[in-house]
Short mmCIF file of C-alpha atoms and ligand atoms in Angstrom, two decimals:
data_model
loop_
_atom_site.label_atom_id
_atom_site.label_comp_id
_atom_site.label_asym_id
_atom_site.label_seq_id
_atom_site.Cartn_x
_atom_site.Cartn_y
_atom_site.Cartn_z
CA UNK A 1024 54.97 -65.85 -41.10
CA UNK A 1025 54.28 -63.24 -43.27
CA UNK A 1026 54.54 -59.42 -42.43
CA UNK A 1027 51.47 -57.81 -41.27
CA UNK A 1028 50.70 -54.24 -41.29
CA UNK A 1029 48.09 -51.36 -40.18
CA UNK A 1030 47.27 -49.36 -43.00
CA UNK A 1031 45.51 -46.03 -42.65
CA UNK A 1032 42.74 -45.07 -45.26
CA UNK A 1033 42.07 -41.11 -44.87
CA UNK A 1034 39.16 -39.75 -46.24
CA UNK A 1035 39.74 -36.98 -49.16
CA UNK A 1036 38.29 -34.12 -47.68
CA UNK A 1037 35.48 -32.99 -50.02
CA UNK A 1038 35.15 -29.62 -51.80
CA UNK A 1039 31.91 -28.55 -49.92
CA UNK A 1040 33.51 -28.69 -46.47
CA UNK A 1041 31.48 -26.45 -44.44
CA UNK A 1042 30.53 -25.36 -40.66
CA UNK A 1043 26.82 -26.37 -40.07
CA UNK A 1044 26.33 -27.35 -36.24
CA UNK A 1045 25.04 -30.32 -37.48
CA UNK A 1046 26.11 -32.59 -34.54
CA UNK A 1047 24.48 -32.12 -31.16
CA UNK A 1048 27.17 -33.39 -28.51
CA UNK A 1049 30.21 -32.35 -30.97
CA UNK A 1050 31.17 -29.16 -28.99
CA UNK A 1051 33.40 -27.89 -31.69
CA UNK A 1052 30.62 -28.51 -34.21
CA UNK A 1053 28.11 -26.54 -32.75
CA UNK A 1054 30.45 -23.81 -31.33
CA UNK A 1055 31.42 -23.33 -34.27
CA UNK A 1056 27.86 -23.00 -36.49
CA UNK A 1057 28.21 -21.33 -39.10
CA UNK A 1058 31.69 -19.88 -39.12
CA UNK A 1059 33.20 -19.25 -42.75
CA UNK A 1060 35.17 -22.72 -43.49
CA UNK A 1061 37.91 -22.68 -45.56
CA UNK A 1062 37.77 -26.30 -47.88
CA UNK A 1063 40.95 -25.64 -50.23
CA UNK A 1064 42.82 -25.31 -46.50
CA UNK A 1065 40.89 -28.25 -45.22
CA UNK A 1066 41.61 -30.44 -47.83
CA UNK A 1067 45.42 -29.52 -47.95
CA UNK A 1068 45.78 -30.17 -44.46
CA UNK A 1069 44.44 -33.44 -44.64
CA UNK A 1070 46.51 -34.30 -47.76
CA UNK A 1071 49.60 -33.51 -45.48
CA UNK A 1072 48.62 -34.99 -43.04
CA UNK A 1073 48.45 -38.05 -45.07
CA UNK A 1074 51.87 -37.87 -46.61
CA UNK A 1075 53.59 -36.92 -43.31
CA UNK A 1076 52.50 -40.49 -42.17
CA UNK A 1077 53.46 -41.94 -45.67
CA UNK A 1078 56.97 -40.00 -45.49
CA UNK A 1079 57.28 -42.06 -41.36
CA UNK A 1080 57.43 -44.89 -43.55
CA UNK A 1081 53.44 -46.08 -43.05
CA UNK A 1082 51.17 -47.52 -45.94
CA UNK A 1083 48.82 -45.02 -46.22
CA UNK A 1084 45.72 -45.06 -48.61
CA UNK A 1085 42.98 -42.79 -49.24
CA UNK A 1086 39.08 -43.04 -49.28
CA UNK A 1087 37.73 -40.56 -52.12
CA UNK A 1088 34.90 -38.03 -51.03
CA UNK A 1089 31.30 -38.82 -51.69
CA UNK A 1090 28.91 -36.59 -53.88
CA UNK A 1091 27.87 -33.57 -52.34
CA UNK A 1092 25.16 -32.04 -52.40
CA UNK A 1093 23.42 -35.28 -52.41
CA UNK A 1094 20.41 -34.61 -54.69
CA UNK A 1095 18.86 -38.03 -54.63
CA UNK A 1096 18.63 -37.87 -50.75
CA UNK A 1097 16.54 -34.51 -51.80
CA UNK A 1098 14.25 -36.27 -54.29
CA UNK A 1099 13.64 -38.98 -51.68
CA UNK A 1100 11.92 -36.06 -49.15
CA UNK A 1101 9.63 -34.74 -52.05
CA UNK A 1102 11.81 -32.33 -53.79
CA UNK A 1103 11.61 -32.37 -57.61
CA UNK A 1104 12.88 -30.55 -60.70
CA UNK A 1105 16.17 -29.63 -62.14
CA UNK A 1106 18.99 -30.23 -60.03
CA UNK A 1107 19.13 -26.64 -59.81
CA UNK A 1108 15.39 -26.09 -58.91
CA UNK A 1109 16.16 -28.58 -56.37
CA UNK A 1110 18.57 -26.42 -54.52
CA UNK A 1111 16.72 -23.05 -54.78
CA UNK A 1112 14.05 -24.90 -53.12
CA UNK A 1113 15.49 -26.52 -50.61
CA UNK A 1114 17.48 -23.60 -49.85
CA UNK A 1115 14.05 -21.39 -49.59
CA UNK A 1116 12.19 -23.73 -47.64
CA UNK A 1117 14.65 -26.03 -45.57
CA UNK A 1118 17.71 -24.55 -44.99
CA UNK A 1119 19.03 -27.03 -42.79
CA UNK A 1120 18.04 -29.59 -44.86
CA UNK A 1121 20.42 -28.06 -47.46
CA UNK A 1122 23.32 -27.54 -45.25
CA UNK A 1123 22.75 -31.77 -44.46
CA UNK A 1124 22.77 -32.84 -48.25
CA UNK A 1125 26.02 -30.58 -48.55
CA UNK A 1126 27.99 -31.88 -45.49
CA UNK A 1127 31.67 -33.20 -46.34
CA UNK A 1128 31.30 -35.38 -43.17
CA UNK A 1129 32.32 -38.73 -45.01
CA UNK A 1130 35.83 -37.09 -44.23
CA UNK A 1131 35.63 -38.33 -41.10
CA UNK A 1132 36.69 -42.00 -41.97
CA UNK A 1133 36.82 -43.64 -38.61
CA UNK A 1134 33.14 -43.46 -38.63
CA UNK A 1135 33.28 -45.08 -42.05
CA UNK A 1136 33.64 -48.95 -41.11
CA UNK A 1137 34.57 -51.68 -38.81
CA UNK A 1138 36.99 -53.56 -40.18
CA UNK A 1139 38.28 -57.08 -38.41
CA UNK A 1140 41.72 -58.30 -39.40
CA UNK A 1141 41.29 -61.94 -40.89
CA UNK A 1142 43.64 -63.38 -38.20
CA UNK A 1143 40.77 -61.95 -35.65
CA UNK A 1144 38.03 -63.85 -38.15
CA UNK A 1145 36.55 -67.53 -38.24
CA UNK A 1146 36.79 -67.75 -42.04
CA UNK A 1147 40.27 -65.95 -42.21
CA UNK A 1148 38.95 -62.89 -44.33
CA UNK A 1149 39.49 -59.00 -43.48
CA UNK A 1150 35.77 -58.09 -42.38
CA UNK A 1151 34.17 -54.85 -42.99
CA UNK A 1152 30.78 -53.49 -42.17
CA UNK A 1153 29.77 -49.60 -42.95
CA UNK A 1154 28.79 -47.80 -40.30
CA UNK A 1155 24.92 -47.06 -40.52
CA UNK A 1156 25.61 -43.45 -38.83
CA UNK A 1157 21.72 -43.47 -38.01
CA UNK A 1158 22.13 -41.01 -35.48
CA UNK A 1159 22.59 -37.77 -37.53
CA UNK A 1160 21.15 -37.52 -40.26
CA UNK A 1161 23.81 -35.72 -42.11
CA UNK A 1162 25.99 -38.83 -41.72
CA UNK A 1163 23.07 -41.57 -41.94
CA UNK A 1164 23.34 -41.04 -46.25
CA UNK A 1165 26.78 -41.94 -46.18
CA UNK A 1166 26.74 -45.71 -45.75
CA UNK A 1167 26.07 -46.56 -49.00
CA UNK A 1168 28.59 -45.05 -51.23
CA UNK A 1169 31.11 -46.03 -48.09
CA UNK A 1170 30.55 -49.26 -48.87
CA UNK A 1171 30.42 -49.16 -52.63
CA UNK A 1172 34.16 -47.52 -52.15
CA UNK A 1173 35.67 -50.34 -50.05
CA UNK A 1174 34.33 -53.03 -52.20
CA UNK A 1175 35.95 -50.96 -54.84
CA UNK A 1176 39.40 -50.70 -52.89
CA UNK A 1177 38.90 -53.90 -51.46
CA UNK A 1178 37.81 -56.18 -54.74
CA UNK A 1179 38.77 -59.74 -54.42
CA UNK A 1180 36.03 -62.08 -52.21
CA UNK A 1181 38.71 -64.55 -51.48
CA UNK A 1182 40.40 -62.35 -49.06
CA UNK A 1183 37.75 -59.67 -48.27
CA UNK A 1184 34.02 -60.07 -46.84
CA UNK A 1185 32.02 -57.23 -47.27
CA UNK A 1186 28.89 -56.84 -44.84
CA UNK A 1187 25.88 -54.51 -45.59
CA UNK A 1188 25.40 -51.44 -43.16
CA UNK A 1189 23.22 -52.65 -40.00
CA UNK A 1190 19.57 -51.63 -40.55
CA UNK A 1191 16.93 -51.50 -37.47
CA UNK A 1192 17.03 -47.67 -36.75
CA UNK A 1193 18.71 -46.26 -33.46
CA UNK A 1194 18.62 -49.82 -31.67
CA UNK A 1195 21.52 -50.47 -33.83
CA UNK A 1196 23.24 -47.07 -34.07
CA UNK A 1197 26.83 -47.98 -35.21
CA UNK A 1198 29.30 -45.37 -35.66
CA UNK A 1199 32.25 -47.91 -37.09
CA UNK A 1200 35.86 -48.13 -36.21
CA UNK A 1201 35.20 -44.88 -34.18
CA UNK A 1202 33.97 -47.04 -31.41
CA UNK A 1203 36.13 -49.66 -31.31
CA UNK A 1204 39.61 -50.57 -30.43
CA UNK A 1205 41.94 -53.56 -31.32
CA UNK A 1206 44.75 -54.97 -29.05
CA UNK A 1207 47.34 -57.59 -29.96
CA UNK A 1208 50.82 -58.52 -29.74
CA UNK A 1209 51.75 -58.31 -33.31
CA UNK A 1210 49.04 -57.12 -35.80
CA UNK A 1211 49.53 -60.71 -37.37
CA UNK A 1212 48.16 -62.30 -34.51
CA UNK A 1213 44.60 -63.06 -33.23
CA UNK A 1214 43.88 -60.03 -31.48
CA UNK A 1215 41.25 -58.88 -28.61
CA UNK A 1216 38.40 -56.48 -30.31
CA UNK A 1217 37.09 -54.00 -28.02
CA UNK A 1218 34.03 -52.69 -29.00
CA UNK A 1219 32.72 -49.19 -27.26
CA UNK A 1220 29.02 -48.44 -26.73
CA UNK A 1221 26.97 -45.87 -25.39
CA UNK A 1222 23.63 -46.78 -25.13
CA UNK A 1223 21.92 -50.39 -24.48
CA UNK A 1224 18.80 -49.96 -26.27
CA UNK A 1225 16.92 -53.32 -25.43
CA UNK A 1226 16.51 -53.62 -21.56
CA UNK A 1227 17.73 -51.76 -19.13
CA UNK A 1228 19.25 -48.59 -19.99
CA UNK A 1229 23.42 -47.49 -18.91
CA UNK A 1230 21.85 -44.03 -17.40
CA UNK A 1231 20.46 -41.13 -19.26
CA UNK A 1232 22.91 -38.67 -21.35
CA UNK A 1233 21.98 -35.11 -21.47
CA UNK A 1234 24.08 -35.37 -25.03
CA UNK A 1235 23.17 -38.16 -27.34
CA UNK A 1236 24.45 -41.41 -27.51
CA UNK A 1237 25.33 -42.52 -30.70
CA UNK A 1238 26.72 -46.47 -30.40
CA UNK A 1239 24.65 -49.29 -29.18
CA UNK A 1240 25.52 -52.37 -27.62
CA UNK A 1241 22.87 -54.05 -29.71
CA UNK A 1242 25.06 -52.84 -32.66
CA UNK A 1243 28.27 -53.68 -31.11
CA UNK A 1244 27.10 -57.37 -30.53
CA UNK A 1245 25.35 -57.94 -34.51
CA UNK A 1246 29.05 -56.82 -35.85
CA UNK A 1247 31.26 -58.90 -33.90
CA UNK A 1248 28.46 -61.66 -35.01
CA UNK A 1249 28.33 -60.78 -38.76
CA UNK A 1250 32.66 -60.95 -38.33
CA UNK A 1251 32.89 -64.21 -36.79
CA UNK A 1252 34.73 -62.93 -34.26
CA UNK A 1253 35.71 -65.53 -31.88
CA UNK A 1254 33.78 -64.97 -28.37
CA UNK A 1255 36.44 -65.67 -26.24
CA UNK A 1256 38.34 -62.54 -27.82
CA UNK A 1257 35.54 -59.81 -28.08
CA UNK A 1258 35.06 -57.81 -24.96
CA UNK A 1259 32.48 -55.35 -24.86
CA UNK A 1260 32.66 -51.55 -22.97
CA UNK A 1261 30.70 -48.74 -22.26
CA UNK A 1262 31.05 -45.14 -22.85
CA UNK A 1263 31.00 -43.04 -19.42
CA UNK A 1264 27.94 -41.09 -19.40
CA UNK A 1265 30.34 -38.27 -17.74
CA UNK A 1266 32.17 -38.31 -21.15
CA UNK A 1267 29.55 -38.29 -23.27
CA UNK A 1268 27.89 -34.99 -21.39
CA UNK A 1269 31.03 -33.38 -21.73
CA UNK A 1270 31.21 -33.66 -25.29
CA UNK A 1271 33.07 -36.75 -26.17
CA UNK A 1272 30.77 -38.18 -28.61
CA UNK A 1273 32.44 -40.85 -29.85
CA UNK A 1274 34.95 -43.22 -27.84
CA UNK A 1275 37.91 -41.85 -30.18
CA UNK A 1276 37.84 -38.74 -28.57
CA UNK A 1277 38.83 -40.01 -25.40
CA UNK A 1278 40.77 -43.13 -26.04
CA UNK A 1279 43.24 -44.60 -28.22
CA UNK A 1280 44.58 -48.16 -29.14
CA UNK A 1281 47.37 -49.90 -30.47
CA UNK A 1282 49.06 -52.99 -30.36
CA UNK A 1283 49.13 -53.69 -26.38
CA UNK A 1284 48.67 -50.30 -25.32
CA UNK A 1285 45.35 -48.93 -24.54
CA UNK A 1286 45.73 -44.86 -23.80
CA UNK A 1287 42.90 -42.98 -22.49
CA UNK A 1288 41.53 -40.49 -19.97
CA UNK A 1289 40.85 -41.47 -16.84
CA UNK A 1290 37.22 -41.21 -17.37
CA UNK A 1291 36.68 -42.27 -20.03
CA UNK A 1292 35.04 -46.12 -19.75
CA UNK A 1293 32.22 -46.81 -17.29
CA UNK A 1294 32.90 -50.21 -15.07
CA UNK A 1295 36.74 -49.43 -15.82
CA UNK A 1296 38.15 -52.37 -13.72
CA UNK A 1297 35.70 -55.13 -15.08
CA UNK A 1298 36.94 -53.80 -18.56
CA UNK A 1299 40.36 -53.83 -17.88
CA UNK A 1300 40.08 -57.22 -16.36
CA UNK A 1301 38.07 -58.42 -19.62
CA UNK A 1302 40.40 -57.30 -21.87
CA UNK A 1303 43.54 -58.79 -19.94
CA UNK A 1304 41.97 -61.93 -19.61
CA UNK A 1305 41.03 -62.40 -23.28
CA UNK A 1306 44.65 -61.37 -24.13
CA UNK A 1307 46.17 -64.10 -22.47
CA UNK A 1308 49.51 -64.22 -20.48
CA UNK A 1309 51.45 -61.42 -21.48
CA UNK A 1310 50.82 -57.82 -20.46
CA UNK A 1311 48.44 -54.86 -22.00
CA UNK A 1312 49.63 -51.58 -20.77
CA UNK A 1313 46.69 -49.44 -20.01
CA UNK A 1314 48.05 -45.97 -20.10
CA UNK A 1315 45.22 -43.61 -18.16
CA UNK A 1316 45.75 -39.81 -18.02
CA UNK A 1317 44.47 -38.63 -14.83
CA UNK A 1318 41.72 -36.16 -14.42
CA UNK A 1319 43.87 -33.66 -12.39
CA UNK A 1320 46.55 -33.06 -14.98
CA UNK A 1321 44.04 -33.07 -18.11
CA UNK A 1322 40.49 -32.52 -17.40
CA UNK A 1323 38.12 -33.93 -19.67
CA UNK A 1324 37.50 -30.52 -20.78
CA UNK A 1325 40.89 -29.72 -21.77
CA UNK A 1326 41.25 -33.05 -23.42
CA UNK A 1327 37.93 -33.02 -25.37
CA UNK A 1328 39.01 -29.04 -26.55
CA UNK A 1329 42.99 -30.60 -27.23
CA UNK A 1330 41.36 -33.94 -29.08
CA UNK A 1331 45.01 -35.45 -27.52
CA UNK A 1332 43.34 -38.89 -27.22
CA UNK A 1333 42.16 -38.60 -31.21
CA UNK A 1334 45.83 -39.18 -32.00
CA UNK A 1335 47.20 -41.93 -33.78
CA UNK A 1336 49.31 -44.45 -31.86
CA UNK A 1337 51.58 -46.23 -34.03
CA UNK A 1338 54.75 -48.02 -34.87
CA UNK A 1339 57.22 -46.65 -37.04
CA UNK A 1340 59.03 -49.31 -39.03
CA UNK A 1341 61.53 -50.95 -37.27
CA UNK A 1342 60.88 -49.46 -34.21
CA UNK A 1343 59.26 -51.11 -30.77
CA UNK A 1344 58.61 -48.04 -29.10
CA UNK A 1345 55.56 -46.18 -30.15
CA UNK A 1346 54.72 -42.69 -31.81
CA UNK A 1347 51.71 -40.61 -31.34
CA UNK A 1348 50.28 -38.42 -33.83
CA UNK A 1349 48.53 -35.40 -32.44
CA UNK A 1350 46.51 -32.28 -33.63
CA UNK A 1351 48.63 -29.05 -33.10
CA UNK A 1352 45.88 -28.10 -30.61
CA UNK A 1353 47.74 -30.88 -28.18
CA UNK A 1354 51.14 -28.86 -28.04
CA UNK A 1355 49.18 -25.31 -27.81
CA UNK A 1356 47.48 -26.53 -24.72
CA UNK A 1357 49.89 -26.03 -22.35
CA UNK A 1358 48.67 -28.21 -19.84
CA UNK A 1359 48.23 -31.06 -21.81
CA UNK A 1360 51.43 -30.61 -23.64
CA UNK A 1361 53.10 -30.54 -20.29
CA UNK A 1362 51.59 -33.74 -19.85
CA UNK A 1363 52.74 -35.58 -22.80
CA UNK A 1364 56.20 -34.90 -22.32
CA UNK A 1365 56.00 -36.47 -19.31
CA UNK A 1366 54.94 -39.48 -20.55
CA UNK A 1367 57.01 -39.99 -22.92
CA UNK A 1368 59.93 -40.11 -20.41
CA UNK A 1369 57.37 -42.69 -18.18
CA UNK A 1370 58.15 -46.63 -18.68
CA UNK A 1371 55.49 -47.24 -21.12
CA UNK A 1372 55.96 -47.95 -25.00
CA UNK A 1373 54.69 -44.51 -26.25
CA UNK A 1374 58.13 -42.61 -26.41
CA UNK A 1375 57.45 -40.08 -29.68
CA UNK A 1376 55.49 -37.08 -30.13
CA UNK A 1377 54.15 -35.70 -33.75
CA UNK A 1378 51.54 -32.92 -34.38
CA UNK A 1379 49.71 -32.56 -37.17
CA UNK A 1380 47.80 -29.42 -38.27
CA UNK A 1381 44.14 -30.54 -39.27
CA UNK A 1382 42.38 -27.50 -37.99
CA UNK A 1383 39.66 -26.95 -40.83
CA UNK A 1384 38.67 -30.73 -39.65
CA UNK A 1385 39.47 -29.63 -36.07
CA UNK A 1386 36.52 -27.04 -35.79
CA UNK A 1387 34.08 -29.60 -37.01
CA UNK A 1388 35.43 -32.06 -34.11
CA UNK A 1389 37.54 -34.27 -36.38
CA UNK A 1390 41.06 -35.00 -35.15
CA UNK A 1391 43.91 -37.01 -36.92
CA UNK A 1392 42.38 -40.43 -35.50
CA UNK A 1393 38.85 -39.50 -36.99
CA UNK A 1394 40.16 -38.61 -40.59
CA UNK A 1395 41.52 -41.98 -40.97
CA UNK A 1396 40.32 -45.63 -41.03
CA UNK A 1397 42.74 -48.66 -39.80
CA UNK A 1398 43.07 -52.03 -41.75
CA UNK A 1399 45.37 -54.32 -40.69
CA UNK A 1400 46.86 -56.44 -43.71
CA UNK A 1401 49.32 -59.27 -44.48
CA UNK A 1402 51.30 -59.47 -47.22
CA UNK A 1403 48.76 -61.39 -49.54
CA UNK A 1404 45.74 -58.83 -48.76
CA UNK A 1405 48.04 -56.09 -48.97
CA UNK A 1406 48.64 -56.97 -52.58
CA UNK A 1407 45.25 -56.81 -53.20
CA UNK A 1408 44.51 -53.62 -52.67
CA UNK A 1409 43.12 -51.64 -55.74
CA UNK A 1410 46.85 -49.45 -56.31
CA UNK A 1411 44.52 -46.21 -57.11
CA UNK A 1412 43.53 -45.80 -53.52
CA UNK A 1413 47.26 -45.90 -52.05
CA UNK A 1414 48.79 -42.44 -51.56
CA UNK A 1415 52.06 -42.00 -53.66
CA UNK A 1416 54.06 -38.53 -54.01
CA UNK A 1417 52.98 -38.81 -57.43
CA UNK A 1418 49.29 -39.19 -56.53
CA UNK A 1419 49.70 -36.41 -53.70
CA UNK A 1420 50.63 -33.66 -56.06
CA UNK A 1421 48.31 -34.40 -58.48
CA UNK A 1422 45.39 -34.19 -56.02
CA UNK A 1423 46.76 -31.00 -54.89
CA UNK A 1424 46.69 -29.54 -57.86
CA UNK A 1425 43.47 -31.02 -58.58
CA UNK A 1426 41.97 -29.18 -55.67
CA UNK A 1427 43.61 -25.79 -56.33
CA UNK A 1428 42.18 -25.74 -59.26
CA UNK A 1429 38.53 -26.86 -58.04
CA UNK A 1430 37.95 -25.81 -54.08
CA UNK A 1431 36.87 -22.55 -53.00
CA UNK A 1432 38.99 -20.84 -50.70
CA UNK A 1433 36.30 -20.08 -48.35
CA UNK A 1434 32.16 -21.20 -47.95
CA UNK A 1435 29.50 -19.57 -46.26
CA UNK A 1436 26.42 -21.03 -45.27
CA UNK A 1437 24.68 -18.68 -47.78
CA UNK A 1438 26.83 -19.62 -50.40
CA UNK A 1439 25.59 -23.58 -50.12
CA UNK A 1440 21.87 -21.86 -51.84
CA UNK A 1441 24.62 -20.91 -54.69
CA UNK A 1442 23.66 -23.30 -57.69
CA UNK A 1443 27.18 -22.96 -59.25
CA UNK A 1444 28.36 -24.78 -55.94
CA UNK A 1445 26.30 -27.84 -57.36
CA UNK A 1446 28.56 -27.93 -60.61
CA UNK A 1447 31.41 -26.77 -59.44
CA UNK A 1448 31.71 -29.79 -56.72
CA UNK A 1449 30.33 -32.46 -59.70
CA UNK A 1450 33.34 -30.83 -62.01
CA UNK A 1451 35.66 -31.51 -59.40
CA UNK A 1452 34.54 -35.16 -58.73
CA UNK A 1453 34.12 -35.93 -62.62
CA UNK A 1454 37.87 -35.28 -62.63
CA UNK A 1455 38.58 -37.17 -59.42
CA UNK A 1456 37.24 -39.94 -61.18
CA UNK A 1457 39.36 -39.65 -64.14
CA UNK A 1458 42.74 -39.20 -62.23
CA UNK A 1459 41.55 -42.74 -59.99
CA UNK A 1460 40.56 -44.21 -63.16
CA UNK A 1461 37.38 -44.73 -61.88
CA UNK A 1462 34.95 -44.49 -64.76
CA UNK A 1463 31.24 -43.51 -63.69
CA UNK A 1464 31.66 -44.08 -60.23
CA UNK A 1465 29.07 -41.29 -58.40
CA UNK A 1466 25.36 -41.17 -58.77
CA UNK A 1467 25.14 -37.98 -60.86
CA UNK A 1468 27.63 -39.44 -63.59
CA UNK A 1469 25.17 -41.82 -64.20
CA UNK A 1470 22.45 -40.12 -65.02
O1 SUG B 619 30.06 -36.79 -36.58
N1 SUG B 619 31.44 -33.92 -37.30
C1 SUG B 619 31.84 -35.24 -37.18
C2 SUG B 619 32.91 -35.28 -36.58
C3 SUG B 619 33.03 -37.16 -36.48
C4 SUG B 619 34.38 -37.42 -35.97
N2 SUG B 619 34.80 -38.68 -35.91
C5 SUG B 619 35.83 -39.30 -35.07
N3 SUG B 619 35.11 -38.94 -33.43
N4 SUG B 619 35.48 -40.30 -35.37
C6 SUG B 619 30.38 -35.99 -36.21
O2 SUG B 619 29.87 -35.89 -35.25
C7 SUG B 619 30.33 -31.80 -38.05
C8 SUG B 619 29.03 -31.22 -39.40
C9 SUG B 619 28.74 -30.05 -38.94
O3 SUG B 619 28.30 -29.37 -38.21
O4 SUG B 619 29.07 -29.14 -40.22
C10 SUG B 619 29.89 -33.25 -37.99
O5 SUG B 619 29.19 -34.30 -38.58
#
């Protein structure tokens, strides 16, 4: 049987990374509104994290940033004139809209799409559905370009199948892989796909949450159908309302999976025993490890502040043991760190901890797992991946130089009205397309 790996594609952090407080229910986002951001530092942290995983022996890819500010969005909303005039007018009359059009939020690649590996799908292809991200306006403008980027990386339709993002408005709110886990014995074997929804829009609701629930059951079901998943291998789980109201806006803030392990906070799911039972029966005769951090050791508040579950759970090459790639914040929180140190002495596959610094992203509610999209690929599929998007030492160093040249050190909310930020961001992306050999890729390059 051919060797199958999990490859991570991380969002390269865009030059307009800023703190605009756009995401209700995401405590870091709202608590850090108008903080001065450090785009250069942010992108360096993201790249260093990618390189760290590469150096640990994992396959690492890159998703390029989207064009921000997104002038076509502003024009669709009635602004006109030159691009600079549009920025000026939006800044003067609708500053929130300006911030939305400037958000570098496509960095959080876990929300880019839902991906089903070929061993799970009836037609034996890898299926991709870009997430419509309809719950937040600044994120709802990502899916079109996300689809284009994914189609550029995974081009061969013999191996890869690309779907349109779901339409249908809020009833079909879809947040991508952040609300999707896969359990399997080995990456190349048929797995169980666990979709996690926060709301049930048609019919009875799963209980009122104060903060918005973003993923709908209807969206998850539609994706499972479109990806041609085998019905006995799909489980629908529900996010607990308590978690959403404590700031767990995506399920990947409170749980992470790898192979036969589901690691989570005790309160992550509503109707947990049913869920565990369904996952275990779909999985078959081999054991699944459900590892729960109890509330008495790790409170929900600590879990959400430290983002301990927004980690990457990986097998390093040649090892059966699993390693958690965690944010620094989970080392700095004494209770969480004590729990983690104890966890690796227990009888579970999780044996090693690695901490990474992605503080700039964390301040907008994006930890290590938010920054990456997992794509499971067998050898034939891996050979088809567009090599321009695969991280190498050379690309790492080229991108570091590139961002040092183009990214600002600091960005405040008032800087967004500065028209030179628009041209700087375009110059950076223009050069990026040359580095990556993409030609005229962005909308601003095509007019
Ligand atoms: O959608 N934050 C993102 C964070 C996404 C995290 N992703 C995962 N959990 N997978 C969001 O809430 C904040 C932008 C701002 O406030 O400027 C933001 O969009």
